[in-house]
Amino acid sequence: MAEMNLTDLSCLREIMARFGISTKKKYGQNFLINRSVPIRIAEEGCLDEEDGVLEIGPGMGTLTRALCARAKKVVCLEIDETLIPVLEYTLADFDNVTVVLKDVLKTDLAALCAEYFADCKSIRVCANLPYYITTPVLMYLLESGVNFASVTVMVQKEVADRITASAGSGEYGAITAAVAYYGKAERLFTVSPGSFLPAPKVESAVMRIDMHEQNPYEGCDRRLLFDMVKAAFEQRRKTLNNTLKGLLSPEERLLMKSVLWEMGFPEDVRGERLDISHYARLAEAIGNSRAKMKSRVAGDM
Ligand code: SAM
């Protein structure tokens, strides 16, 4: 087969017409038509020939082809059944790819990765994400329990800015802290609307999350940590002490004040000034005090 260039508009349109495909807004379909972008995503995704790659939403197979050329194996999850025959055609010259017709949010990712990537050195995610479900998909990937080495995704530029923001900045939010729990996020490059068919209304950006090899926050109660972060950002103009009233007892808030003081923060600090390591330290102290209290009560009985 001659080299297939799916970023060439006439080639893409010809294949879409042949298979009766039109882009579907409900699935967030914006297909890449800028030749350099899939290549850069595959490069920045740190893939090597021993790696297994999970792609969410292969679409017409444009990014998939760049991934197949670099990785050992590629597994794609696509929700739109009309794209399956297209992908059989556009990926026919690769024997290291499997397309699975499934909604990513209804897929057991741990089982899928165990089935396909057992012989791969690392498992990585690379995707041009459908923007209507960016955050749920990202959190689903991070919370899947799969030991991903990295997650490289195209998202709305605004979302990439929020996820890579520093504590205290205007863009910093609960999603920044939640992602930082799992890894270190970096914004790599921006992509203009003209790089897609159809052109979205917003700018896009590619970012990579390098997952922690050993999670530094494993010592603390994750549920408590995430509840604290959520509560702190629900009312970000209030002090941390006020936002956590519903979550912590008065004694626990006293303990929190002393830990804040140890970390160099005033007691009226707002939650938006703390990064994930600060929240983890608070959650660890409060979790330990709850455990002590529980064992004391059990001892009294
Ligand atoms: N990778 C292609 C590209 O870069 O040209 C297409 C990217 S397009 C932004 C998003 C893709 O995700 C579409 O193919 C869409 O059908 C697919 N998709 C949308 N929701 C999905 C879901 N819940 N599970 C799996 N795929 C989904």
Short mmCIF file of C-alpha atoms and ligand atoms in Angstrom, two decimals:
data_model
loop_
_atom_site.label_atom_id
_atom_site.label_comp_id
_atom_site.label_asym_id
_atom_site.label_seq_id
_atom_site.Cartn_x
_atom_site.Cartn_y
_atom_site.Cartn_z
CA MET A 1 0.00 0.00 0.00
CA ALA A 2 1.30 3.51 -0.82
CA GLU A 3 2.05 5.69 2.21
CA MET A 4 -1.35 6.79 3.55
CA ASN A 5 -1.47 10.38 4.75
CA LEU A 6 -4.69 10.86 6.72
CA THR A 7 -3.77 14.45 7.55
CA ASP A 8 -4.04 15.28 3.85
CA LEU A 9 -7.54 16.77 3.49
CA SER A 10 -8.31 15.27 0.09
CA CYS A 11 -7.17 11.79 1.24
CA LEU A 12 -9.19 12.07 4.48
CA ARG A 13 -12.30 13.34 2.68
CA GLU A 14 -12.05 10.62 0.04
CA ILE A 15 -11.94 7.88 2.73
CA MET A 16 -14.76 9.51 4.72
CA ALA A 17 -16.93 9.66 1.58
CA ARG A 18 -16.10 6.06 0.63
CA PHE A 19 -17.21 4.81 4.08
CA GLY A 20 -20.10 7.28 4.40
CA ILE A 21 -18.57 8.99 7.44
CA SER A 22 -19.39 12.47 8.68
CA THR A 23 -17.95 13.85 11.92
CA LYS A 24 -20.20 13.46 14.99
CA LYS A 25 -20.37 16.31 17.47
CA LYS A 26 -21.92 14.08 20.15
CA TYR A 27 -18.68 12.04 20.25
CA GLY A 28 -16.40 15.08 20.21
CA GLN A 29 -15.01 14.16 16.80
CA ASN A 30 -12.39 16.62 15.57
CA PHE A 31 -9.96 14.75 13.35
CA LEU A 32 -6.33 15.81 13.08
CA ILE A 33 -5.30 17.27 9.71
CA ASN A 34 -1.93 18.73 10.67
CA ARG A 35 0.78 16.27 9.67
CA SER A 36 3.29 17.23 12.35
CA VAL A 37 0.94 16.89 15.34
CA PRO A 38 0.46 13.08 15.49
CA ILE A 39 4.21 12.62 14.98
CA ARG A 40 4.98 15.04 17.82
CA ILE A 41 2.45 13.38 20.14
CA ALA A 42 4.04 9.99 19.46
CA GLU A 43 7.53 11.46 20.08
CA GLU A 44 6.58 13.36 23.24
CA GLY A 45 4.69 10.30 24.48
CA CYS A 46 8.16 8.78 25.09
CA LEU A 47 7.22 5.62 23.24
CA ASP A 48 9.76 3.00 22.46
CA GLU A 49 9.56 -0.31 20.65
CA GLU A 50 9.03 -2.25 23.88
CA ASP A 51 5.99 -0.19 24.95
CA GLY A 52 2.29 -0.93 24.86
CA VAL A 53 0.07 2.07 24.10
CA LEU A 54 -3.56 2.57 24.94
CA GLU A 55 -5.27 5.10 22.67
CA ILE A 56 -8.70 6.52 23.46
CA GLY A 57 -10.72 7.42 20.36
CA PRO A 58 -8.66 6.53 17.27
CA GLY A 59 -11.17 8.25 14.96
CA MET A 60 -9.93 7.68 11.39
CA GLY A 61 -6.62 6.26 12.68
CA THR A 62 -4.38 9.30 12.13
CA LEU A 63 -2.63 9.34 15.51
CA THR A 64 -2.89 5.55 15.70
CA ARG A 65 -0.64 5.16 12.65
CA ALA A 66 2.06 7.32 14.26
CA LEU A 67 1.78 5.27 17.48
CA CYS A 68 1.94 1.93 15.63
CA ALA A 69 5.13 3.05 13.89
CA ARG A 70 6.91 3.57 17.25
CA ALA A 71 5.42 1.17 19.79
CA LYS A 72 5.36 -2.57 20.22
CA LYS A 73 1.57 -2.77 20.48
CA VAL A 74 -1.33 -0.33 20.28
CA VAL A 75 -4.82 -0.97 21.64
CA CYS A 76 -7.52 1.56 20.78
CA LEU A 77 -10.93 2.06 22.37
CA GLU A 78 -13.48 3.61 20.01
CA ILE A 79 -17.14 4.27 20.84
CA ASP A 80 -18.36 4.93 17.28
CA GLU A 81 -19.12 1.66 15.49
CA THR A 82 -19.25 3.32 12.05
CA LEU A 83 -15.48 3.95 12.35
CA ILE A 84 -14.57 0.27 12.79
CA PRO A 85 -14.55 -0.64 9.05
CA VAL A 86 -12.64 2.58 8.34
CA LEU A 87 -9.98 1.67 10.90
CA GLU A 88 -9.68 -1.83 9.42
CA TYR A 89 -8.80 -0.10 6.16
CA THR A 90 -6.57 2.75 7.41
CA LEU A 91 -4.59 0.50 9.78
CA ALA A 92 -4.37 -2.53 7.46
CA ASP A 93 -0.60 -2.18 7.00
CA PHE A 94 0.10 -2.57 10.75
CA ASP A 95 -0.02 -5.91 12.56
CA ASN A 96 0.59 -4.49 16.04
CA VAL A 97 -2.80 -2.83 16.58
CA THR A 98 -6.13 -3.94 18.05
CA VAL A 99 -9.27 -1.81 17.86
CA VAL A 100 -11.89 -2.44 20.53
CA LEU A 101 -15.41 -1.05 20.04
CA LYS A 102 -16.15 0.24 23.54
CA ASP A 103 -16.85 3.33 25.63
CA VAL A 104 -13.65 4.01 27.59
CA LEU A 105 -15.68 4.92 30.69
CA LYS A 106 -17.35 1.48 30.64
CA THR A 107 -14.13 -0.47 30.13
CA ASP A 108 -12.24 -2.38 32.82
CA LEU A 109 -8.86 -0.88 31.94
CA ALA A 110 -6.88 -3.07 34.34
CA ALA A 111 -8.30 -6.22 32.71
CA LEU A 112 -7.80 -4.83 29.20
CA CYS A 113 -4.16 -3.90 29.87
CA ALA A 114 -3.46 -7.26 31.56
CA GLU A 115 -4.88 -9.02 28.50
CA TYR A 116 -2.94 -7.09 25.84
CA PHE A 117 0.19 -5.62 27.41
CA ALA A 118 1.61 -8.42 29.60
CA ASP A 119 4.70 -8.65 27.34
CA CYS A 120 5.34 -4.89 27.15
CA LYS A 121 8.02 -3.04 29.13
CA SER A 122 5.81 -0.04 29.96
CA ILE A 123 2.21 0.87 29.32
CA ARG A 124 1.51 4.40 28.14
CA VAL A 125 -1.59 6.34 27.11
CA CYS A 126 -1.59 8.59 24.03
CA ALA A 127 -4.77 10.24 22.81
CA ASN A 128 -6.48 13.20 21.25
CA LEU A 129 -9.28 13.17 23.82
CA PRO A 130 -12.93 13.92 23.03
CA TYR A 131 -13.35 17.29 24.78
CA TYR A 132 -16.88 16.65 26.07
CA ILE A 133 -15.51 14.11 28.58
CA THR A 134 -11.87 15.19 29.09
CA THR A 135 -11.86 15.39 32.88
CA PRO A 136 -13.87 12.20 33.56
CA VAL A 137 -11.65 10.26 31.14
CA LEU A 138 -8.45 11.64 32.67
CA MET A 139 -9.55 10.78 36.21
CA TYR A 140 -10.78 7.36 35.03
CA LEU A 141 -7.34 6.63 33.57
CA LEU A 142 -5.48 7.86 36.65
CA GLU A 143 -7.74 5.97 39.07
CA SER A 144 -7.82 2.76 36.99
CA GLY A 145 -5.09 1.09 39.04
CA VAL A 146 -3.09 0.45 35.84
CA ASN A 147 0.58 1.19 36.26
CA PHE A 148 0.77 3.64 33.33
CA ALA A 149 4.25 5.14 32.87
CA SER A 150 2.81 8.26 31.24
CA VAL A 151 -0.39 9.74 29.90
CA THR A 152 0.06 12.08 26.90
CA VAL A 153 -3.13 13.75 25.77
CA MET A 154 -4.46 16.56 23.64
CA VAL A 155 -7.03 18.58 25.58
CA GLN A 156 -8.48 22.10 25.43
CA LYS A 157 -5.66 24.55 26.12
CA GLU A 158 -7.61 25.95 29.06
CA VAL A 159 -7.79 22.49 30.66
CA ALA A 160 -4.05 21.92 30.13
CA ASP A 161 -3.38 25.30 31.77
CA ARG A 162 -5.53 24.36 34.76
CA ILE A 163 -3.93 20.94 35.21
CA THR A 164 -0.37 22.28 35.01
CA ALA A 165 -1.01 25.40 37.15
CA SER A 166 1.01 26.18 40.27
CA ALA A 167 -0.61 26.44 43.71
CA GLY A 168 -1.81 29.99 44.36
CA SER A 169 -2.33 30.89 40.69
CA GLY A 170 -5.75 31.77 39.21
CA GLU A 171 -5.93 28.56 37.16
CA TYR A 172 -5.07 26.28 40.11
CA GLY A 173 -8.00 24.08 41.13
CA ALA A 174 -9.14 20.73 42.51
CA ILE A 175 -8.26 18.98 39.22
CA THR A 176 -4.66 20.30 39.43
CA ALA A 177 -4.22 18.81 42.89
CA ALA A 178 -6.00 15.56 41.95
CA VAL A 179 -3.76 14.99 38.91
CA ALA A 180 -0.64 15.93 40.92
CA TYR A 181 -1.50 13.11 43.34
CA TYR A 182 -0.81 10.63 40.53
CA GLY A 183 2.01 12.27 38.59
CA LYS A 184 3.79 15.35 37.30
CA ALA A 185 1.94 17.17 34.54
CA GLU A 186 3.66 19.27 31.90
CA ARG A 187 2.17 21.26 29.01
CA LEU A 188 4.17 20.46 25.89
CA PHE A 189 2.83 22.44 22.92
CA THR A 190 -0.30 24.20 21.70
CA VAL A 191 -2.32 23.28 18.61
CA SER A 192 -4.46 25.76 16.65
CA PRO A 193 -8.12 25.09 15.68
CA GLY A 194 -7.08 24.90 11.99
CA SER A 195 -5.26 21.61 12.72
CA PHE A 196 -8.60 19.75 12.96
CA LEU A 197 -11.58 18.79 10.81
CA PRO A 198 -13.92 20.35 11.79
CA ALA A 199 -12.06 23.21 13.53
CA PRO A 200 -13.05 23.42 17.22
CA LYS A 201 -13.92 26.82 18.72
CA VAL A 202 -11.03 26.64 21.19
CA GLU A 203 -7.23 26.29 21.19
CA SER A 204 -5.84 22.90 22.14
CA ALA A 205 -2.69 21.77 23.90
CA VAL A 206 -0.82 18.53 24.34
CA MET A 207 0.30 17.67 27.85
CA ARG A 208 2.05 14.71 29.41
CA ILE A 209 1.56 13.34 32.91
CA ASP A 210 4.60 11.36 34.03
CA MET A 211 3.14 9.04 36.62
CA HIS A 212 4.91 8.63 39.98
CA GLU A 213 6.81 5.34 40.00
CA GLN A 214 6.22 5.14 43.74
CA ASN A 215 3.33 7.29 44.91
CA PRO A 216 4.80 9.70 47.52
CA TYR A 217 1.38 10.20 49.12
CA GLU A 218 0.51 6.58 49.72
CA GLY A 219 0.87 7.05 53.48
CA CYS A 220 -2.31 9.11 53.76
CA ASP A 221 -6.00 8.30 53.50
CA ARG A 222 -6.73 9.03 49.83
CA ARG A 223 -10.48 9.45 50.37
CA LEU A 224 -9.93 12.02 53.13
CA LEU A 225 -7.29 13.81 51.03
CA PHE A 226 -9.58 14.07 47.98
CA ASP A 227 -12.56 15.13 50.14
CA MET A 228 -10.43 17.91 51.67
CA VAL A 229 -9.27 19.12 48.24
CA LYS A 230 -12.83 19.07 46.89
CA ALA A 231 -14.23 20.98 49.88
CA ALA A 232 -11.39 23.54 49.77
CA PHE A 233 -12.03 24.41 46.11
CA GLU A 234 -15.82 24.40 46.28
CA GLN A 235 -15.54 27.70 48.16
CA ARG A 236 -12.10 28.88 47.17
CA ARG A 237 -12.57 32.43 48.51
CA LYS A 238 -13.01 31.13 52.08
CA THR A 239 -10.25 30.11 54.48
CA LEU A 240 -9.33 26.44 54.58
CA ASN A 241 -10.48 26.32 58.19
CA ASN A 242 -13.99 27.43 57.16
CA THR A 243 -14.29 25.22 54.10
CA LEU A 244 -13.40 22.10 56.11
CA LYS A 245 -15.92 22.68 58.92
CA GLY A 246 -18.27 20.01 57.55
CA LEU A 247 -15.47 17.49 57.15
CA LEU A 248 -13.32 17.84 60.28
CA SER A 249 -14.18 17.97 63.99
CA PRO A 250 -13.15 21.08 66.02
CA GLU A 251 -10.23 19.05 67.50
CA GLU A 252 -9.12 18.01 64.02
CA ARG A 253 -9.22 21.62 62.84
CA LEU A 254 -7.01 22.57 65.77
CA LEU A 255 -4.58 19.86 64.72
CA MET A 256 -4.80 21.17 61.15
CA LYS A 257 -3.82 24.66 62.35
CA SER A 258 -0.71 23.32 64.04
CA VAL A 259 0.32 21.34 60.94
CA LEU A 260 -0.32 24.43 58.78
CA TRP A 261 1.90 26.42 61.13
CA GLU A 262 4.66 23.77 60.86
CA MET A 263 4.46 24.08 57.06
CA GLY A 264 4.78 27.88 57.30
CA PHE A 265 1.16 28.85 56.56
CA PRO A 266 -1.00 31.24 58.62
CA GLU A 267 -4.14 29.71 60.16
CA ASP A 268 -6.38 31.79 57.89
CA VAL A 269 -4.75 30.48 54.70
CA ARG A 270 -7.00 29.71 51.73
CA GLY A 271 -6.97 26.23 50.23
CA GLU A 272 -5.76 27.53 46.87
CA ARG A 273 -2.30 28.27 48.37
CA LEU A 274 -1.63 24.61 49.25
CA ASP A 275 -0.23 22.08 46.82
CA ILE A 276 -0.87 18.34 46.89
CA SER A 277 2.06 17.63 49.25
CA HIS A 278 0.60 20.07 51.81
CA TYR A 279 -2.85 18.48 51.57
CA ALA A 280 -1.28 15.04 51.90
CA ARG A 281 0.54 16.09 55.06
CA LEU A 282 -2.69 17.41 56.58
CA ALA A 283 -4.61 14.26 55.61
CA GLU A 284 -1.88 12.08 57.07
CA ALA A 285 -1.90 13.94 60.42
CA ILE A 286 -5.70 13.84 60.65
CA GLY A 287 -5.86 10.20 59.54
CA ASN A 288 -3.29 9.25 62.20
CA SER A 289 -5.22 11.08 64.90
CA ARG A 290 -8.45 9.30 63.84
CA ALA A 291 -6.66 5.93 63.96
CA LYS A 292 -5.32 6.71 67.47
CA MET A 293 -8.77 7.73 68.64
CA LYS A 294 -10.29 4.52 67.26
CA SER A 295 -7.74 2.28 68.98
CA ARG A 296 -8.24 4.20 72.26
CA VAL A 297 -12.02 3.65 72.03
CA ALA A 298 -11.48 -0.04 71.20
CA GLY A 299 -9.10 -0.32 74.22
CA ASP A 300 -11.72 1.21 76.51
CA MET A 301 -14.31 -1.41 75.58
N1 SAM B 1 -7.62 10.28 17.31
C1 SAM B 1 -8.37 10.90 16.26
C2 SAM B 1 -7.59 12.08 15.72
O1 SAM B 1 -6.74 12.58 16.45
O2 SAM B 1 -7.84 12.50 14.59
C3 SAM B 1 -9.77 11.31 16.71
C4 SAM B 1 -9.85 12.20 17.94
S1 SAM B 1 -11.46 12.85 18.24
C5 SAM B 1 -11.04 14.34 19.09
C6 SAM B 1 -12.07 11.87 19.62
C7 SAM B 1 -12.36 10.40 19.32
O3 SAM B 1 -12.85 9.79 20.53
C8 SAM B 1 -13.44 10.14 18.28
O4 SAM B 1 -13.02 9.13 17.41
C9 SAM B 1 -14.66 9.69 19.10
O5 SAM B 1 -15.55 8.87 18.37
C10 SAM B 1 -13.97 8.96 20.24
N2 SAM B 1 -14.78 8.87 21.49
C11 SAM B 1 -15.67 9.77 21.97
N3 SAM B 1 -16.18 9.35 23.14
C12 SAM B 1 -15.58 8.16 23.42
C13 SAM B 1 -15.70 7.23 24.49
N4 SAM B 1 -16.53 7.46 25.53
N5 SAM B 1 -14.97 6.09 24.45
C14 SAM B 1 -14.14 5.85 23.40
N6 SAM B 1 -13.98 6.71 22.35
C15 SAM B 1 -14.68 7.84 22.36
#
